[in-house]
Amino acid sequence: MFKRYETVFKIGDQQGWAAKSWNDEDWKSGRFVVDGGRVFWSRTKIDILKAPESLHPYGLQLHAYGEYEVFWDGVLIGKNGNPGQEELLGPEGKMWATFSIPTHLTEAGEHLLALRSSLHSFPNHTRIEELDIAYYDDLLTDRLIESSYMHLFAGAFLIAAFYFLFLFLSDKKEYAMLIFSISCFLFFLLILAEFIKAYVPIHYSLHVVRLQVIGILMLGISFLIPFYFSMQFPFPKRKLLLIIYAGILLFIFLTKYDYFELTANNMALSMWLFSFGIAVFGGYRKMKGARLVLLALLLSVLISFVASFNKSLFGGFSLILLSMFYLLSLRIKEQRLAYETSLVQSTRLRLELLKKNIQPHFLMNTLTSLIDWVEESPKKGVLFIEALAKEFDLFNQIEDQTLIPIAQEIALCRAHIEVMTYRKEVNYFWEEEGIDPEQKIPPAILHTLLENGITHSLPLEDNSVKFKLVFESNSECRCFTFFTFAAGARQASEDRDEGTGLKYIKARLTESYHSNWDFTSEPTNHGWKNVLKIYS
């Protein structure tokens, strides 16, 4: 639609310099400094290649520092601020301004754009950053339409940022979710900072502040993306390399601080190279998701070849963030499958545990003992039946629950002790210390430890076995310690493998507390010690 020639400048102020026919051969080109807010002129020859349609005038859009008046072929067509009076009248105007060109001045052929300008701030920015000529309506609406789409795009990243922040708050060990949430939020702010110019007038003296904000956001995103990939694809000497990378980013940010676009470009390039290296390592180690990250990084490079810097920057970041989201979705899927597996395992083990208490040999031994007690002492036989019924009744109450009060668990243990006292004719004793009745635990955890203690222990010389439960808590965890005081417990227990009981305990703890628990079981001089810690 148009062809732009080199812009020439001259310090001074003569109204005749706006004329199309003025001879500007002695004017200077390139950058120079105009300090003190003095007025200077610039002249740019422009060829209009095609005349506009009738009733559809052309417009001129300028992205330039300073306050200025706009002349087209010697005719004043617009004003942006008060050139030469900035200090007196204060800042006016905006960095991006659009002007309508009269239709009779836009016939095909050579034309002249002249600006009468002043630069109270940034006196060395005597240049026109961008110049565009198109239909006036399109110039006004295209930027708003583009900004509206980008803001919808930014909204999606804002929602993702809050969603994964809440997921992190529910499980504070998932730092990958927190990093992804922060990355999405910074990208949301980056889009706002870039496109806010479409609807908020920004004076040229404040434009640098906006660029500084964009630079800081770029610095944060450029570090967080490789940091996130390093969490997903761990590599040797990870901390050292991340520190070196952070140093490189800071060097780029601080040494070229005034060259905003160059700094942003270099930080984006550094981010890409470091991320690509991490993804290659992940692909070499055949880590899940590494190939897709590599593909996203390569596509982001292709975008940079076919689009402008801004579009390739946002397009490339979007692809990379989507690949990060894919890795996170894989992780969430693995966690869900692990949880479902633990549920299946817990259900299976629970059934195994119930079956263990009603299996034929348990019933046979119990009924045999019951026959003896009925024949020898009918009154104790009745008590034996009542104890057995009580234990089965408690089992029926808790078998479908995930957590039960500790008092109910202790009642189950006492009922089992009563039954086993009649069966084995051994004096079993139960003690407890520091029990908080408000605490809850998965059902049959202590019952399983008690049963193991009875099965794998021999009575002391006085024909007794004692069990003791101690509860302690602090700001970090709740701790249940279960002691077995018996003879022969150590030797018997050292020989046993992890059986159904211990598998049941671990599956139940994983089901209720995920990985926030710790369980140890070890022999002592007096028998056996089990320690269960549940972290806050």
Coordinates of C-alpha atoms in Angstrom, one line a residue, residues 198-449:
A198 CA -4.3 -0.7 22.9
Y199 CA -6.7 0.8 25.4
V200 CA -4.7 2.7 28.0
P201 CA -3.0 6.0 26.7
I202 CA 0.7 5.7 27.7
H203 CA 2.8 8.9 27.5
Y204 CA 6.2 8.3 26.0
S205 CA 8.0 9.2 29.2
L206 CA 6.2 6.2 30.9
H207 CA 6.8 3.8 28.0
V208 CA 10.2 2.7 29.5
V209 CA 8.5 1.7 32.8
R210 CA 6.3 -0.6 30.8
L211 CA 9.3 -2.1 29.0
Q212 CA 11.1 -2.6 32.4
V213 CA 8.1 -4.5 33.7
I214 CA 8.1 -6.7 30.5
G215 CA 11.8 -7.3 31.0
I216 CA 11.4 -8.4 34.7
L217 CA 8.5 -10.7 33.6
M218 CA 10.7 -12.2 30.9
L219 CA 13.5 -12.8 33.4
G220 CA 11.1 -14.7 35.7
I221 CA 9.6 -16.8 32.9
S222 CA 13.0 -17.5 31.3
F223 CA 14.2 -19.0 34.6
L224 CA 11.0 -20.9 35.7
I225 CA 10.5 -22.8 32.5
P226 CA 13.9 -24.6 32.4
F227 CA 13.6 -25.0 36.2
Y228 CA 10.3 -26.8 35.7
F229 CA 11.7 -29.0 33.0
S230 CA 14.7 -29.8 35.4
M231 CA 12.1 -31.1 37.9
Q232 CA 10.4 -33.3 35.4
F233 CA 13.7 -34.6 33.8
P234 CA 16.3 -34.6 36.6
F235 CA 19.9 -34.6 35.4
P236 CA 23.3 -34.8 37.2
K237 CA 24.6 -31.6 38.9
R238 CA 21.2 -30.1 38.5
K239 CA 21.5 -27.4 41.2
L240 CA 24.9 -26.3 40.0
L241 CA 23.8 -25.9 36.4
L242 CA 20.6 -24.0 37.4
I243 CA 22.7 -21.6 39.4
I244 CA 25.0 -21.0 36.4
Y245 CA 22.0 -20.5 34.2
A246 CA 20.5 -18.0 36.7
G247 CA 23.8 -16.2 36.6
I248 CA 23.7 -16.0 32.7
L249 CA 20.2 -14.7 32.8
L250 CA 21.1 -12.0 35.3
F251 CA 24.1 -11.0 33.2
I252 CA 22.0 -10.6 30.1
F253 CA 19.3 -8.7 32.0
L254 CA 21.7 -6.3 33.7
T255 CA 24.3 -5.7 31.0
K256 CA 21.8 -4.8 28.2
Y257 CA 19.3 -3.3 30.5
D258 CA 18.5 -0.4 28.1
Y259 CA 18.1 -2.5 25.0
F260 CA 14.8 -4.0 26.0
E261 CA 14.0 -6.0 22.8
L262 CA 17.5 -7.3 22.5
T263 CA 17.5 -8.3 26.2
A264 CA 14.1 -10.0 25.9
N265 CA 15.3 -11.8 22.7
N266 CA 18.5 -13.0 24.4
M267 CA 16.7 -14.2 27.5
A268 CA 14.2 -16.1 25.4
L269 CA 17.0 -17.7 23.4
S270 CA 18.8 -18.7 26.6
M271 CA 15.6 -20.2 28.0
W272 CA 15.1 -22.1 24.8
L273 CA 18.7 -23.5 24.6
F274 CA 18.7 -24.6 28.3
S275 CA 15.2 -26.2 28.0
F276 CA 16.2 -27.9 24.8
G277 CA 19.3 -29.4 26.5
I278 CA 17.1 -30.7 29.4
A279 CA 14.6 -32.2 27.0
V280 CA 17.3 -33.9 25.0
F281 CA 18.6 -35.5 28.2
G282 CA 15.1 -36.6 29.1
G283 CA 14.6 -38.0 25.6
Y284 CA 18.0 -39.8 25.8
R285 CA 17.0 -41.4 29.1
K286 CA 13.5 -42.2 27.6
M287 CA 11.7 -40.2 30.2
K288 CA 8.0 -39.9 29.7
G289 CA 6.9 -36.7 27.9
A290 CA 10.4 -35.6 26.8
R291 CA 9.7 -36.2 23.1
L292 CA 6.6 -34.0 23.2
V293 CA 8.6 -31.2 24.9
L294 CA 11.3 -31.5 22.2
L295 CA 8.6 -31.2 19.5
A296 CA 7.1 -28.1 21.2
L297 CA 10.5 -26.4 21.4
L298 CA 11.2 -27.1 17.8
L299 CA 7.8 -25.8 16.7
S300 CA 8.5 -22.6 18.7
V301 CA 11.6 -22.1 16.6
L302 CA 9.6 -22.5 13.4
I303 CA 7.1 -19.9 14.6
S304 CA 10.0 -17.4 15.0
F305 CA 10.9 -17.8 11.3
V306 CA 7.4 -17.0 10.0
A307 CA 6.1 -14.4 12.5
S308 CA 7.2 -11.1 14.0
F309 CA 9.1 -11.1 17.3
N310 CA 6.1 -10.3 19.4
K311 CA 3.9 -13.0 17.8
S312 CA 6.6 -15.6 17.8
L313 CA 7.4 -14.8 21.5
F314 CA 3.8 -15.3 22.6
G315 CA 3.2 -18.2 20.2
G316 CA 6.4 -19.9 21.3
F317 CA 5.8 -19.4 25.0
S318 CA 2.3 -20.7 24.6
L319 CA 3.5 -24.0 23.0
I320 CA 6.1 -24.4 25.7
L321 CA 3.6 -23.8 28.5
L322 CA 1.2 -26.3 26.9
S323 CA 4.0 -28.9 26.9
M324 CA 4.5 -28.1 30.6
F325 CA 0.8 -28.6 31.2
Y326 CA 1.0 -32.0 29.3
L327 CA 3.8 -33.1 31.7
L328 CA 1.8 -32.1 34.7
S329 CA -1.3 -33.9 33.3
L330 CA 0.9 -37.1 33.0
R331 CA 2.0 -36.6 36.6
I332 CA -1.6 -36.2 37.8
K333 CA -2.6 -39.3 35.9
E334 CA 0.1 -41.3 37.5
Q335 CA -0.9 -40.1 40.9
R336 CA -4.6 -40.9 40.2
L337 CA -3.6 -44.4 39.0
A338 CA -1.4 -44.9 42.1
Y339 CA -4.3 -43.8 44.3
E340 CA -6.8 -46.1 42.5
T341 CA -4.3 -48.9 42.8
S342 CA -3.9 -48.3 46.5
L343 CA -7.7 -48.3 46.9
V344 CA -7.9 -51.7 45.1
Q345 CA -5.0 -53.0 47.1
S346 CA -6.6 -51.7 50.3
T347 CA -9.9 -53.3 49.5
R348 CA -8.2 -56.6 48.6
L349 CA -6.2 -56.6 51.8
R350 CA -9.2 -55.6 53.9
L351 CA -11.0 -58.6 52.5
E352 CA -8.0 -60.7 53.2
L353 CA -7.9 -59.5 56.8
L354 CA -11.6 -60.2 57.4
K355 CA -11.2 -63.6 55.8
K356 CA -8.3 -64.2 58.0
N357 CA -10.5 -63.7 61.1
I358 CA -13.3 -66.0 59.9
Q359 CA -11.2 -68.5 58.0
P360 CA -11.9 -72.2 58.7
H361 CA -8.9 -72.9 61.0
F362 CA -9.6 -69.7 63.0
L363 CA -13.2 -70.8 63.4
M364 CA -12.2 -74.4 64.2
N365 CA -9.7 -73.3 66.9
T366 CA -12.2 -70.9 68.3
L367 CA -15.0 -73.4 68.4
T368 CA -12.7 -76.1 69.9
S369 CA -11.8 -73.7 72.6
L370 CA -15.4 -72.8 73.1
I371 CA -16.4 -76.5 73.5
D372 CA -13.8 -76.9 76.2
W373 CA -14.9 -73.8 78.0
V374 CA -18.6 -74.8 77.8
E375 CA -17.8 -78.3 79.2
E376 CA -15.5 -77.1 81.9
S377 CA -17.0 -73.7 82.8
P378 CA -20.3 -72.8 81.1
K379 CA -20.2 -69.3 82.5
K380 CA -16.8 -68.5 81.0
G381 CA -18.0 -70.2 77.8
V382 CA -20.8 -67.6 77.6
L383 CA -18.3 -64.8 78.2
F384 CA -16.1 -66.2 75.4
I385 CA -19.0 -66.1 73.0
E386 CA -19.9 -62.6 74.0
A387 CA -16.2 -61.5 73.4
L388 CA -16.2 -63.1 70.0
A389 CA -19.5 -61.5 69.1
K390 CA -18.2 -58.1 70.2
E391 CA -15.1 -58.4 68.0
F392 CA -17.1 -59.4 65.0
D393 CA -19.6 -56.6 65.7
L394 CA -16.8 -54.0 65.8
F395 CA -15.4 -55.4 62.5
N396 CA -18.7 -55.0 60.9
Q397 CA -18.9 -51.4 62.0
I398 CA -15.5 -50.4 60.6
E399 CA -14.9 -52.5 57.6
D400 CA -16.2 -49.9 55.1
Q401 CA -14.7 -46.8 56.7
T402 CA -11.5 -44.9 55.8
L403 CA -10.8 -43.5 59.2
I404 CA -12.2 -44.4 62.6
P405 CA -11.8 -42.8 66.1
I406 CA -8.9 -44.2 68.0
A407 CA -11.2 -45.2 70.8
Q408 CA -13.0 -47.5 68.5
E409 CA -9.7 -49.0 67.3
I410 CA -8.7 -49.6 71.0
A411 CA -12.0 -51.2 71.7
L412 CA -11.4 -53.6 68.8
C413 CA -8.0 -54.5 70.2
R414 CA -9.3 -55.1 73.7
A415 CA -12.1 -57.4 72.3
H416 CA -9.4 -59.4 70.3
I417 CA -7.3 -59.7 73.5
E418 CA -10.3 -61.0 75.4
V419 CA -10.9 -63.6 72.7
M420 CA -7.3 -64.7 72.5
T421 CA -7.0 -64.9 76.3
Y422 CA -9.8 -67.6 76.2
R423 CA -8.3 -69.3 73.2
K424 CA -4.6 -69.5 74.2
E425 CA -5.0 -69.3 78.0
V426 CA -2.3 -66.7 78.1
N427 CA -2.7 -63.5 80.2
Y428 CA -2.7 -60.6 77.6
F429 CA -2.6 -57.1 79.0
W430 CA -3.3 -53.8 77.3
E431 CA -1.9 -50.4 78.4
E432 CA -2.2 -47.0 76.8
E433 CA -0.6 -43.6 77.4
G434 CA -1.3 -40.1 76.2
I435 CA -4.2 -41.1 74.0
D436 CA -6.1 -38.2 72.4
P437 CA -9.7 -39.5 71.9
E438 CA -10.1 -36.9 69.0
Q439 CA -7.5 -38.7 66.9
K440 CA -8.5 -40.9 64.0
I441 CA -6.6 -43.6 62.1
P442 CA -7.4 -46.1 59.4
P443 CA -9.3 -49.1 60.8
A444 CA -7.6 -52.3 62.0
I445 CA -4.1 -50.8 61.9
L446 CA -3.4 -51.3 65.6
H447 CA -5.4 -54.5 65.5
T448 CA -3.1 -55.9 62.9
L449 CA 0.0 -55.0 65.0

